[in-house]
Coordinates of C-alpha atoms in Angstrom, one line a residue:
X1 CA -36.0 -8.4 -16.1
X2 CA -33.5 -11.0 -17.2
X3 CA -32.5 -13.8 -13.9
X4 CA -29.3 -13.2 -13.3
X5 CA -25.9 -16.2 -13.9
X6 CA -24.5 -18.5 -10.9
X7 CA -21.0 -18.8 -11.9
X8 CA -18.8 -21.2 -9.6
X9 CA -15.0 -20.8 -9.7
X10 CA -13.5 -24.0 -9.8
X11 CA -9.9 -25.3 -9.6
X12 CA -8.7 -29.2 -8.7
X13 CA -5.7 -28.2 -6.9
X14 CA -4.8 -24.7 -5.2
X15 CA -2.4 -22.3 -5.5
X16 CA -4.1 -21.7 -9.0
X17 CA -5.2 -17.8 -7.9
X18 CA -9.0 -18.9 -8.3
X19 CA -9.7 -16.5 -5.7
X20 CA -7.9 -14.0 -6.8
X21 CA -9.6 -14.5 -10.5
X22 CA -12.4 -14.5 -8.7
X23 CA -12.4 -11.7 -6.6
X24 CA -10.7 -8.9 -9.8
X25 CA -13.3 -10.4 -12.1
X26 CA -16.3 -9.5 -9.3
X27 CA -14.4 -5.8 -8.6
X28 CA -14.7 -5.4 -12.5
X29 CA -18.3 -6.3 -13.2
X30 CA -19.3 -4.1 -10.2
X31 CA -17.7 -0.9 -12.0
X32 CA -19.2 -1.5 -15.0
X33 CA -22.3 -1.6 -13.3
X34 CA -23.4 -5.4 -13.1
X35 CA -25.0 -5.9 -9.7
X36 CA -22.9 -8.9 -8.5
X37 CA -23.1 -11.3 -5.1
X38 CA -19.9 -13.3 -4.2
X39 CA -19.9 -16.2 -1.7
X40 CA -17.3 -17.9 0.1
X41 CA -17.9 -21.5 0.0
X42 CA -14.3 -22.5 0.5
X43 CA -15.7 -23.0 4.2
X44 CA -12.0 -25.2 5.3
X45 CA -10.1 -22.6 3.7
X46 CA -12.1 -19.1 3.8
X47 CA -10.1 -15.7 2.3
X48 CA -12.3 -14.5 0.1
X49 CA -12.9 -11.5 2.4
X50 CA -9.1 -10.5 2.8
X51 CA -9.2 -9.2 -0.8
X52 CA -12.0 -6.7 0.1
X53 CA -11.1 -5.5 3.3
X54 CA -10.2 -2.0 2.0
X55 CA -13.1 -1.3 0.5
X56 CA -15.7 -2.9 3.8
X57 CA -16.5 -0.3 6.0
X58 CA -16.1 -1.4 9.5
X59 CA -14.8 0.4 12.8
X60 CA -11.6 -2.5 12.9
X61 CA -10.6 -5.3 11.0
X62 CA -11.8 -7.4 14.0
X63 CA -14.7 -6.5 13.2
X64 CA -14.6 -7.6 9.9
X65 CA -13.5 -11.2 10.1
X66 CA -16.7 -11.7 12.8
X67 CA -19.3 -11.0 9.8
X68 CA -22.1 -13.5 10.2
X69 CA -21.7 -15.3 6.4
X70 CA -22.6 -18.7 5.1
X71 CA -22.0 -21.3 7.8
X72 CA -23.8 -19.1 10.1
X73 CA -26.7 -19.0 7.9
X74 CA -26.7 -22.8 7.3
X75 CA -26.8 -23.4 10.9
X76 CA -29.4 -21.0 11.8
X77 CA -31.6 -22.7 9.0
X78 CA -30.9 -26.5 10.3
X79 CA -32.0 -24.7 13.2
X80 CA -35.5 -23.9 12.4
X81 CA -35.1 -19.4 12.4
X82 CA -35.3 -19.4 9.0
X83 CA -32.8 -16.8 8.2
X84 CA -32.8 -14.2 5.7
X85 CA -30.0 -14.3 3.8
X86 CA -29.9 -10.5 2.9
X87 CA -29.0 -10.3 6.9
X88 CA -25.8 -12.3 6.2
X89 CA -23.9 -9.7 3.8
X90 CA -21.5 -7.9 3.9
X91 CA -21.4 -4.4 1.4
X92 CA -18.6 -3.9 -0.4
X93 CA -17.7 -0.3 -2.3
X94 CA -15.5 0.2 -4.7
X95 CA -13.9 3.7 -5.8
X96 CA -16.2 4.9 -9.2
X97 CA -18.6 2.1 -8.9
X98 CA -22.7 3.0 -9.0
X99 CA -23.1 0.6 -6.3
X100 CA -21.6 -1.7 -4.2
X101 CA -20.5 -5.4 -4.2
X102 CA -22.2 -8.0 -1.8
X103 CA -20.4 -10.4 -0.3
X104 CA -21.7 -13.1 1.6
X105 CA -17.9 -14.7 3.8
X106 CA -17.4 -18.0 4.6
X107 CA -18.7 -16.8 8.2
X108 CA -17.6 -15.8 11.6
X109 CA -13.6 -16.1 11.8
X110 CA -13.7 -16.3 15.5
X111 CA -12.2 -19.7 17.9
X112 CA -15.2 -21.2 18.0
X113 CA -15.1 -21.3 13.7
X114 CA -13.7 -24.5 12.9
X115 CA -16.1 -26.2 14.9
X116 CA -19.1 -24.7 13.9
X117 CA -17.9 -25.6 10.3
X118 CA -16.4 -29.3 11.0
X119 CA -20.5 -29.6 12.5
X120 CA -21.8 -29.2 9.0
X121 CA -22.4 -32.9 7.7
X122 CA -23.4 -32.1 4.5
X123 CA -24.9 -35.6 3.7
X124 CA -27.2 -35.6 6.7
X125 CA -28.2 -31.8 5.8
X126 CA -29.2 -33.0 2.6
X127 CA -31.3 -36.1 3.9
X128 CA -32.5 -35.0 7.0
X129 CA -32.7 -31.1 6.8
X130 CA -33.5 -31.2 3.1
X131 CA -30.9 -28.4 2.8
X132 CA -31.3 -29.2 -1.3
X133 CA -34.7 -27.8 -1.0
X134 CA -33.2 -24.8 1.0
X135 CA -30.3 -23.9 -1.3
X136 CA -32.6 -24.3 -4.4
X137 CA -34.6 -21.7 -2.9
X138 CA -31.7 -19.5 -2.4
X139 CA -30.2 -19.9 -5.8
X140 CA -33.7 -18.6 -7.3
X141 CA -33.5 -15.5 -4.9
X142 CA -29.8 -14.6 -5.9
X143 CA -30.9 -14.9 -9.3
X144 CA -33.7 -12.6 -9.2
X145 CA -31.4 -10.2 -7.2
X146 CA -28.2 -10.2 -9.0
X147 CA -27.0 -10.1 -12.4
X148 CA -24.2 -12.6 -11.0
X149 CA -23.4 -14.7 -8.4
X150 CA -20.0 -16.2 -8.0
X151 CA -19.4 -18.9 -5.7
X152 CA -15.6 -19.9 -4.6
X153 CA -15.6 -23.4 -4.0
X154 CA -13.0 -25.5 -2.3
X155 CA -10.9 -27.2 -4.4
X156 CA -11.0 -31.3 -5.3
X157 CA -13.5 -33.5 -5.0
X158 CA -15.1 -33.2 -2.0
X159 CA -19.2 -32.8 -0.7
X160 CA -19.0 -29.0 -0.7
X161 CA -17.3 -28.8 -4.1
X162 CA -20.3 -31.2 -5.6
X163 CA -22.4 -28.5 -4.4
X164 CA -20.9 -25.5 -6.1
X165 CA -20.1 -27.3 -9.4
X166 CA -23.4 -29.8 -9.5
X167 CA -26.4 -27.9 -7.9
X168 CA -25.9 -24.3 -8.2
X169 CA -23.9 -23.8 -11.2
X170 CA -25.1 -22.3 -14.6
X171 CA -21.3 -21.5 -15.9
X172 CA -17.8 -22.8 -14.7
X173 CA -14.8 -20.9 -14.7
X174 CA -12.1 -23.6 -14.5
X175 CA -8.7 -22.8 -13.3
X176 CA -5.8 -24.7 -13.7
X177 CA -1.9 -24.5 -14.0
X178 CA 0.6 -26.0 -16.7
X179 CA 0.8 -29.9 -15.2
X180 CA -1.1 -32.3 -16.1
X181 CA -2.5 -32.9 -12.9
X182 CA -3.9 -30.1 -12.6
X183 CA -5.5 -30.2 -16.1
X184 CA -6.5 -33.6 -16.2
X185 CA -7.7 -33.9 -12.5
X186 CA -10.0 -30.2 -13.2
X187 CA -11.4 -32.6 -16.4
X188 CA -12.2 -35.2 -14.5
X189 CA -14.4 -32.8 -12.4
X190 CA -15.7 -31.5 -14.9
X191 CA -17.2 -34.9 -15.9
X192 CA -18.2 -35.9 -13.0
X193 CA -20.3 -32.4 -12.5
X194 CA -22.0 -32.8 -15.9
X195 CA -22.8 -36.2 -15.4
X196 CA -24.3 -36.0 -11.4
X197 CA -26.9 -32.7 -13.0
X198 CA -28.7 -35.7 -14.5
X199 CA -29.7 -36.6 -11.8
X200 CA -30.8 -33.4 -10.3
X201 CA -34.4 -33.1 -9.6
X202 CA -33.8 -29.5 -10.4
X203 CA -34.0 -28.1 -14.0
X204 CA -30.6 -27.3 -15.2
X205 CA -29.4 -25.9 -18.7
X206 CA -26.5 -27.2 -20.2
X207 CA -23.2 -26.4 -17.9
X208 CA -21.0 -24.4 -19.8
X209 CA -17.0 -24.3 -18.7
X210 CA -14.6 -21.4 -19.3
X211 CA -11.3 -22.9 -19.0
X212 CA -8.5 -21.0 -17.7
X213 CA -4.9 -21.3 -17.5
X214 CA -3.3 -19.2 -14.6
X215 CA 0.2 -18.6 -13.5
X216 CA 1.2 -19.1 -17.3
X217 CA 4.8 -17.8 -17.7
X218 CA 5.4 -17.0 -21.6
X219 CA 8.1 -14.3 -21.3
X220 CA 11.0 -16.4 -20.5
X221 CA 10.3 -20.1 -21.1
X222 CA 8.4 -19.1 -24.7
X223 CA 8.7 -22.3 -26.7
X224 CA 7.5 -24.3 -23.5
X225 CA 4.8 -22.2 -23.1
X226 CA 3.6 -23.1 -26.8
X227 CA 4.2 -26.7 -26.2
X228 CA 2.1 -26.6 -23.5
X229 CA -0.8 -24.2 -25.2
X230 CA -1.0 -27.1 -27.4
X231 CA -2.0 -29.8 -25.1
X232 CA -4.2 -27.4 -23.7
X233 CA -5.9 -27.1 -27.0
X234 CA -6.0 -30.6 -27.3
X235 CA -7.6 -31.4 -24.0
X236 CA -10.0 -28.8 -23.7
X237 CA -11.4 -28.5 -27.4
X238 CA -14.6 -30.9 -26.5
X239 CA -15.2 -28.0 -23.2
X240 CA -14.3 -24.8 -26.0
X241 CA -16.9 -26.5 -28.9
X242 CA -20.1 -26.3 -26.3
X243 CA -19.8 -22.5 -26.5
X244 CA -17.8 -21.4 -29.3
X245 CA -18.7 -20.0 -32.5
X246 CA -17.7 -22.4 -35.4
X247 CA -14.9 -20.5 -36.8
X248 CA -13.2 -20.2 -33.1
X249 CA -10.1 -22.2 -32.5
X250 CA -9.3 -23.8 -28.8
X251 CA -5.6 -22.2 -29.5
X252 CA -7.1 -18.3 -30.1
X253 CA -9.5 -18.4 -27.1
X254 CA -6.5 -20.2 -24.9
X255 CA -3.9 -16.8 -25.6
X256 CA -6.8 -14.5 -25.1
X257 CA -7.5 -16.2 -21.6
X258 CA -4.6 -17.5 -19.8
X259 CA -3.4 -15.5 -17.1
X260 CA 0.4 -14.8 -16.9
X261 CA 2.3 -15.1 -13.5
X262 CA 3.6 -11.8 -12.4
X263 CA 5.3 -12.2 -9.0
X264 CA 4.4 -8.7 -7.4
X265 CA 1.0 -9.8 -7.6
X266 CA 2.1 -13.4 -5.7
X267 CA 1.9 -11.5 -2.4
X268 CA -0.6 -11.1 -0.3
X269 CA -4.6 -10.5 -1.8
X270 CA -5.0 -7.8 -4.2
X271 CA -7.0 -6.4 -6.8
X272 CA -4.6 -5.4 -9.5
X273 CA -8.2 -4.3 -11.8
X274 CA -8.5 -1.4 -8.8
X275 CA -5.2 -0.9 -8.0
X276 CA -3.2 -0.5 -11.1
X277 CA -5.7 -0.6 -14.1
X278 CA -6.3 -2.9 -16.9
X279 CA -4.8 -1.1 -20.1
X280 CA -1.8 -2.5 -20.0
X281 CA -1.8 -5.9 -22.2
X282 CA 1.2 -7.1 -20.4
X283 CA -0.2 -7.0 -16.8
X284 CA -2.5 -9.7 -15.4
X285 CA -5.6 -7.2 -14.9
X286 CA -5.7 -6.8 -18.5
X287 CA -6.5 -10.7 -18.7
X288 CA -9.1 -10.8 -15.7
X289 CA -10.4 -7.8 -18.0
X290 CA -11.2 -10.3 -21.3
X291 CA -12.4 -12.9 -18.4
X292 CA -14.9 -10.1 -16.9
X293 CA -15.8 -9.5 -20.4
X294 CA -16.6 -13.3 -21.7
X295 CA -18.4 -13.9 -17.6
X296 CA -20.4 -10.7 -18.9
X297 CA -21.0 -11.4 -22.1
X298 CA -22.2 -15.7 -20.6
X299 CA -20.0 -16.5 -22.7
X300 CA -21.4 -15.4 -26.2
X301 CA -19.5 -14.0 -29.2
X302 CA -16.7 -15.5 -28.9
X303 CA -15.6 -14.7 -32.6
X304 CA -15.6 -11.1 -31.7
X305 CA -13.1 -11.8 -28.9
X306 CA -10.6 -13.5 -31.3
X307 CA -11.0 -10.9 -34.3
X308 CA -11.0 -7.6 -31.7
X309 CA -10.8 -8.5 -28.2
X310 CA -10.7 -4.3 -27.6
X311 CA -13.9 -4.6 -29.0
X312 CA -15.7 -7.5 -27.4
X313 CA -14.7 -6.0 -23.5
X314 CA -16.3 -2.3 -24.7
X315 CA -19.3 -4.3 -25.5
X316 CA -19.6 -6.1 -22.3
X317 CA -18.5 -3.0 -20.2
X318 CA -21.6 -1.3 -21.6
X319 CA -24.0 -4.8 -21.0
X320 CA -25.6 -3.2 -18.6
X321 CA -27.1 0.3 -18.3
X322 CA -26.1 2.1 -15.7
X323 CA -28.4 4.1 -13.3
X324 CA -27.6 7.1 -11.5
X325 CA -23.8 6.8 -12.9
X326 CA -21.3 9.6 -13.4
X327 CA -23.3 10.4 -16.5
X328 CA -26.5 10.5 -17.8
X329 CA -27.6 9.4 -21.2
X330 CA -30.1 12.1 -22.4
X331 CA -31.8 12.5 -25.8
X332 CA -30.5 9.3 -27.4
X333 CA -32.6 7.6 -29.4
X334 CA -32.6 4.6 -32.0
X335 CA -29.9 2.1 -32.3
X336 CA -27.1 4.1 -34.0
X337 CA -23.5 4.3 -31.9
X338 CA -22.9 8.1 -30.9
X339 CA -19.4 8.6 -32.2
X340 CA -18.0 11.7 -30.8
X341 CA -14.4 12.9 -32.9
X342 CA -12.3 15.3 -31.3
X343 CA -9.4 16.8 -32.7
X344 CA -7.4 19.6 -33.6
X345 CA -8.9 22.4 -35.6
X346 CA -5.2 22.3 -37.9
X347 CA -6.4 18.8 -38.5
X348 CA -9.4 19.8 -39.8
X349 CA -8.4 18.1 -43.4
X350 CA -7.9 14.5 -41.7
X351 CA -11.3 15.3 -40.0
X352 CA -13.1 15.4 -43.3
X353 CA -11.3 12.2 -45.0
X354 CA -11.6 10.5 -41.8
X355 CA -15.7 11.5 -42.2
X356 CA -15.6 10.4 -45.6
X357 CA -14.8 6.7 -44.7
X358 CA -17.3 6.6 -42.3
X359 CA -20.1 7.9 -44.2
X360 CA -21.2 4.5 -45.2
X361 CA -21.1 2.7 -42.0
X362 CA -23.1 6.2 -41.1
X363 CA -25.6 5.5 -43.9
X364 CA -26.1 2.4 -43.0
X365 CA -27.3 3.4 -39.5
X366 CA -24.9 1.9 -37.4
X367 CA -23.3 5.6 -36.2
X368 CA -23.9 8.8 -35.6
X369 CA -21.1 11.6 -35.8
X370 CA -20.8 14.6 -34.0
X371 CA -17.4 16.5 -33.7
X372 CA -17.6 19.8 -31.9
X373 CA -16.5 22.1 -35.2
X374 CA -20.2 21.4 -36.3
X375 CA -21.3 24.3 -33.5
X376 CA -19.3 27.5 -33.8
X377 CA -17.1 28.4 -30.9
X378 CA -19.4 30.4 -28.7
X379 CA -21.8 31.1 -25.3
X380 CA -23.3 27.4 -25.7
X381 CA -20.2 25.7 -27.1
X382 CA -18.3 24.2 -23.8
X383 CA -22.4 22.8 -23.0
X384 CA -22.6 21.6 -26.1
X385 CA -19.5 19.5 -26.1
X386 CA -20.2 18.5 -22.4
X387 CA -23.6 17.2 -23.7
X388 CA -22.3 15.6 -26.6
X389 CA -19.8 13.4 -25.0
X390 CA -22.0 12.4 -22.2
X391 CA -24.1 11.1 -25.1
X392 CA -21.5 9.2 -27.0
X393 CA -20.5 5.6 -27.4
X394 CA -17.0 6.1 -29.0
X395 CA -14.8 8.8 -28.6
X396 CA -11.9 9.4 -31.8
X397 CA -9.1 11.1 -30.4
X398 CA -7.2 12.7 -33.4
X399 CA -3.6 12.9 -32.4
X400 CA -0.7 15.2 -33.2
X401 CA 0.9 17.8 -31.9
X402 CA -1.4 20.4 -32.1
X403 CA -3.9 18.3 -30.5
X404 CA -1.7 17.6 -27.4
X405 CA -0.9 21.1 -27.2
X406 CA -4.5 22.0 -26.9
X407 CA -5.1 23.8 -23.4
X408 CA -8.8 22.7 -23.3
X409 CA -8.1 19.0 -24.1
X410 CA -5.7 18.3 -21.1
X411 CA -7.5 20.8 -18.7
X412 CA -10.9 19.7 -19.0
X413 CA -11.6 17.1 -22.0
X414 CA -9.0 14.2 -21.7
X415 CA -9.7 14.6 -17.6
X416 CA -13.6 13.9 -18.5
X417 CA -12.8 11.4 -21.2
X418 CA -10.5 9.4 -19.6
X419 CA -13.0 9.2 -16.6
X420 CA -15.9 8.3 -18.7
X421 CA -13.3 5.4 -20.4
X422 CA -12.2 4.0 -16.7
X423 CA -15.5 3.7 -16.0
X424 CA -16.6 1.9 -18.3
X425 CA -19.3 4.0 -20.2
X426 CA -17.3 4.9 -23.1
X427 CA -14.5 3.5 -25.8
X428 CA -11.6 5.8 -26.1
X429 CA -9.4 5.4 -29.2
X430 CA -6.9 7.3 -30.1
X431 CA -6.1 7.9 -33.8
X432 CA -2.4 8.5 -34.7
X433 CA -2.6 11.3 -37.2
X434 CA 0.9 12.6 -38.1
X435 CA 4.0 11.8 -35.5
X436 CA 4.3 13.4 -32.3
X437 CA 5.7 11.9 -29.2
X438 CA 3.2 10.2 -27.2
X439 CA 4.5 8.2 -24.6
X440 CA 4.1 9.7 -20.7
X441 CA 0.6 11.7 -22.0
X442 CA -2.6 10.2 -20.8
X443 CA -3.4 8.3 -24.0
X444 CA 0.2 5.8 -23.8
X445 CA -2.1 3.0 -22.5
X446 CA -4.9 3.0 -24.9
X447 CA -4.6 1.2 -27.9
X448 CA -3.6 3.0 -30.9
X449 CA -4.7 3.0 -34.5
X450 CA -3.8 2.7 -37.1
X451 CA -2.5 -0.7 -35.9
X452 CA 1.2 -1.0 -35.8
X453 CA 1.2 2.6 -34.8
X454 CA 2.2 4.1 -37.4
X455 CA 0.8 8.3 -38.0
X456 CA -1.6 8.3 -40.7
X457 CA 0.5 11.0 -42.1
X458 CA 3.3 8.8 -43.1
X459 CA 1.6 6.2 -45.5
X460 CA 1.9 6.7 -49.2
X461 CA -1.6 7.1 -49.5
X462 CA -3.9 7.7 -46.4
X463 CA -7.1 6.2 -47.5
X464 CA -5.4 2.8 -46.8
X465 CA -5.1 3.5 -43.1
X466 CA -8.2 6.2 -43.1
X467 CA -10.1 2.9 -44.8
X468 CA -8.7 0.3 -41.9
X469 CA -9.7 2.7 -39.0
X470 CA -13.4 2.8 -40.0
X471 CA -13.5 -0.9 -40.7
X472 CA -12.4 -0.9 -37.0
X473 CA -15.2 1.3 -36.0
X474 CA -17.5 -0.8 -38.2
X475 CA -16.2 -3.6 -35.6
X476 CA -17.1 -2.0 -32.7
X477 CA -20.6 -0.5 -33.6
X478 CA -21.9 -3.6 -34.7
X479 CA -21.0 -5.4 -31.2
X480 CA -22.4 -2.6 -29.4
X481 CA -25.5 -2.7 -31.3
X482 CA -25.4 -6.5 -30.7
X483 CA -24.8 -6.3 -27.4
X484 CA -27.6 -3.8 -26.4
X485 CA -30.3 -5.7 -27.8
X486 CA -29.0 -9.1 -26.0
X487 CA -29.2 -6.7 -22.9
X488 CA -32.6 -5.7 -23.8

């Protein structure tokens, strides 16, 4: 089994939304089945809890804020009881997710907090107490339990934060906001941090930075905003070339990643991911979705991100296999992508062209088609389907109006699709086959092809749009395919 990634969110100054990056991008790796430890190291200025408090258990919230977490655990090891830390979390269960979140809080919010905490000198911890030998130790543990660990640490340069972005790091998300002293002064950590692993006696792999910019308002102030997506670029393209693939530019990654400001999610601690969704490209849960996806991912294929970013976050949601999910994958073997196609049987002529383009890519082994005209209508049919989609990859809706009409398809099939979609364990994309209105049925947040939307119906001559939907699904099956066997 794999170790798991120690990813510490970083950000120079606050009021960036690192925890709230943080805590969306934690929520969306759980769903998708990652097994995933966050720990509240902003000790001065602890909140991580407040955005999981609907989703802890407890008899009150009381109760809640008086969770033994890290400062309790630190004590109790400069103590001599040598704790275990698996007696310092707190369980966390989000709706549709296999299992739940652990959180480990900043510690017991009671009076006598701030003095417990102010009593951690973290220099004579480390020479006296040895606490580098101690949170060495820990680090290995969380790797071998978790697929990721993500550590908030307290902003600027301080003792704690050359903890969480020197010691226990393997990737940095770095936060910042559209002033240069936010960007330059996150740099500067940044430096500093690479430089001080040096002199770790710890083995340490290259630190790798995501850079983010947050609160990024495009909408109104549009030609600012590209001003300042340039000396982004130009700043940060030394961080983007440690990671990138060749053909990646600093500017492409920088619009797939920067987070917009969106004032109803200003107020109070939410997770917009669980709460509203992250279909729609214009809301700030569809960015901490290509964030989940490139944490996921550690930061590989980045030149699938900035050709099909749709494609690069199906390939991370389905990183890692799930176990006891909402489905079961039975009888799949090999490495071809199940493509399931469903459709209207008065579309039956698109079907076949639409089969007909992806022959090749079929050939080729990279799919497998199944549509559910190839068993007749009959005692075993509804199984069949059942079975089929719980097997597949990809799902091809072929739209019109026939196919919305369908009585099966919105009583049972889309209901069970878009479940399967939400959840992670399947791609859902519609195909536009001849024009119907759309908009208000389930499908209006998934992304359409062909691209631009327009019905395959309409074009002068449909192998042109027939021919660019399977080079999509071409796309897609080869970063599944890839992404599998990185996972294997």
């Amino acid at each position: 089994m794999p170790e798991g990634t120690v990813v510490t969110f970083y950000s120079y100054k606050g009021g960036v939304g690192r925890t709230l990056a943080l805590a969306n991008i934690g929520a969306l790796l759980t769903r998708w089945g990652f097994k995933v430890l966050c720990v509240d190291w902003d000790l001065e200025a602890p909140g991580l809890h407040l955005y999981f408090e609907r989703w802890v258990h407890s008899d009150s919230t009381s109760e809640q804020t008086l969770r033994s977490g890290l400062t309790e655990l630190i004590h109790d090891y400069v103590d001599g009881k040598q704790p275990k830390w698996t007696d310092f979390l707190t369980e966390v269960r989000f709706p549709h997710a296999v299992q739940p979140m652990k959180l480990m809080t900043a510690g017991k919010l009671d009076k006598s907090y701030v003095e417990r905490m102010q009593g951690l000198d973290w220099k004579d911890l480390y020479e006296k107490h040895e606490l580098g030998n101690f949170l060495e130790k820990l680090r290995s543990e969380w790797k071998e339990a978790f697929d990721f660990v993500f550590i908030d640490s307290r902003t600027g340069i301080t003792d704690i934060g050359g903890i969480c972005t020197v010691q226990l790091p393997d990737l940095m998300v770095l936060l910042f906001t559209a002033n240069l002293q936010s960007l330059r002064g996150s740099l500067d950590v940044v430096t500093r941090a690479k430089e001080a692993r040096k002199s770790l006696p710890f083995d340490r792999a290259k630190l790798l930075v995501l850079p983010v910019a947050t609160r990024f308002e495009m909408r109104v102030e549009y030609q600012l905003a590209q001003e300042w997506l340039k000396t982004f670029a130009n700043e940060l393209r030394e961080i983007y070339a440690e990671w990138t693939h060749k053909d990646v530019t600093a500017e492409e990654l920088l619009n797939h990643t920067r987070v917009p400001y969106l004032p109803f999610w200003s107020f109070g601690e939410k997770l917009p991911v669980i709460e509203k969704g992250t279909d729609d490209p214009d809301d700030i849960g569809f960015s901490f979705e290509t964030l989940a996806a490139l944490v996921a991912q550690r930061f590989s294929y980045s030149d699938v991100l900035a050709t099909n970013r749709d494609s690069f976050v199906a390939a991370a949601r389905r990183a890692q296999p799930l176990n006891g999910g909402i489905r079961k994958r039975s009888g799949k073997s090999g490495k071809a992508i199940k493509v399931f196609i469903s459709y209207s049987g008065k579309d039956e002529a698109y079907l076949h062209q639409l089969e007909t383009h992806l022959k090749p890519i079929e050939r080729q082994g990279l799919i497998e088609i199944w549509d559910y005209y190839q068993n007749a209508p009959g005692e075993s049919w509804h199984y069949e389907v059942e079975r089929n989609m719980d097997e597949a990859d990809v799902v091809l809706l072929l739209i019109s109006a026939d196919f919305l009409a369908l009585d099966f398809m919105y009583d049972i099939e889309m209901r069970r699709i878009l479940q399967l979609h939400q959840s992670g364990q399947i791609v859902v994309i519609p195909v536009l086959l001849r024009p119907v209105s759309w908009k208000g049925s389930p499908i209006e947040n998934l992304q359409m092809l062909p691209e631009g939307g327009k019905p395959v119906a309409t074009w002068p001559n449909a192998d042109e749009p027939l021919a660019q939907i399977a080079q999509k699904i071409q796309e897609l099956a080869v970063t599944l395919t890839r992404s599998k066997s990185h996972s294997q």
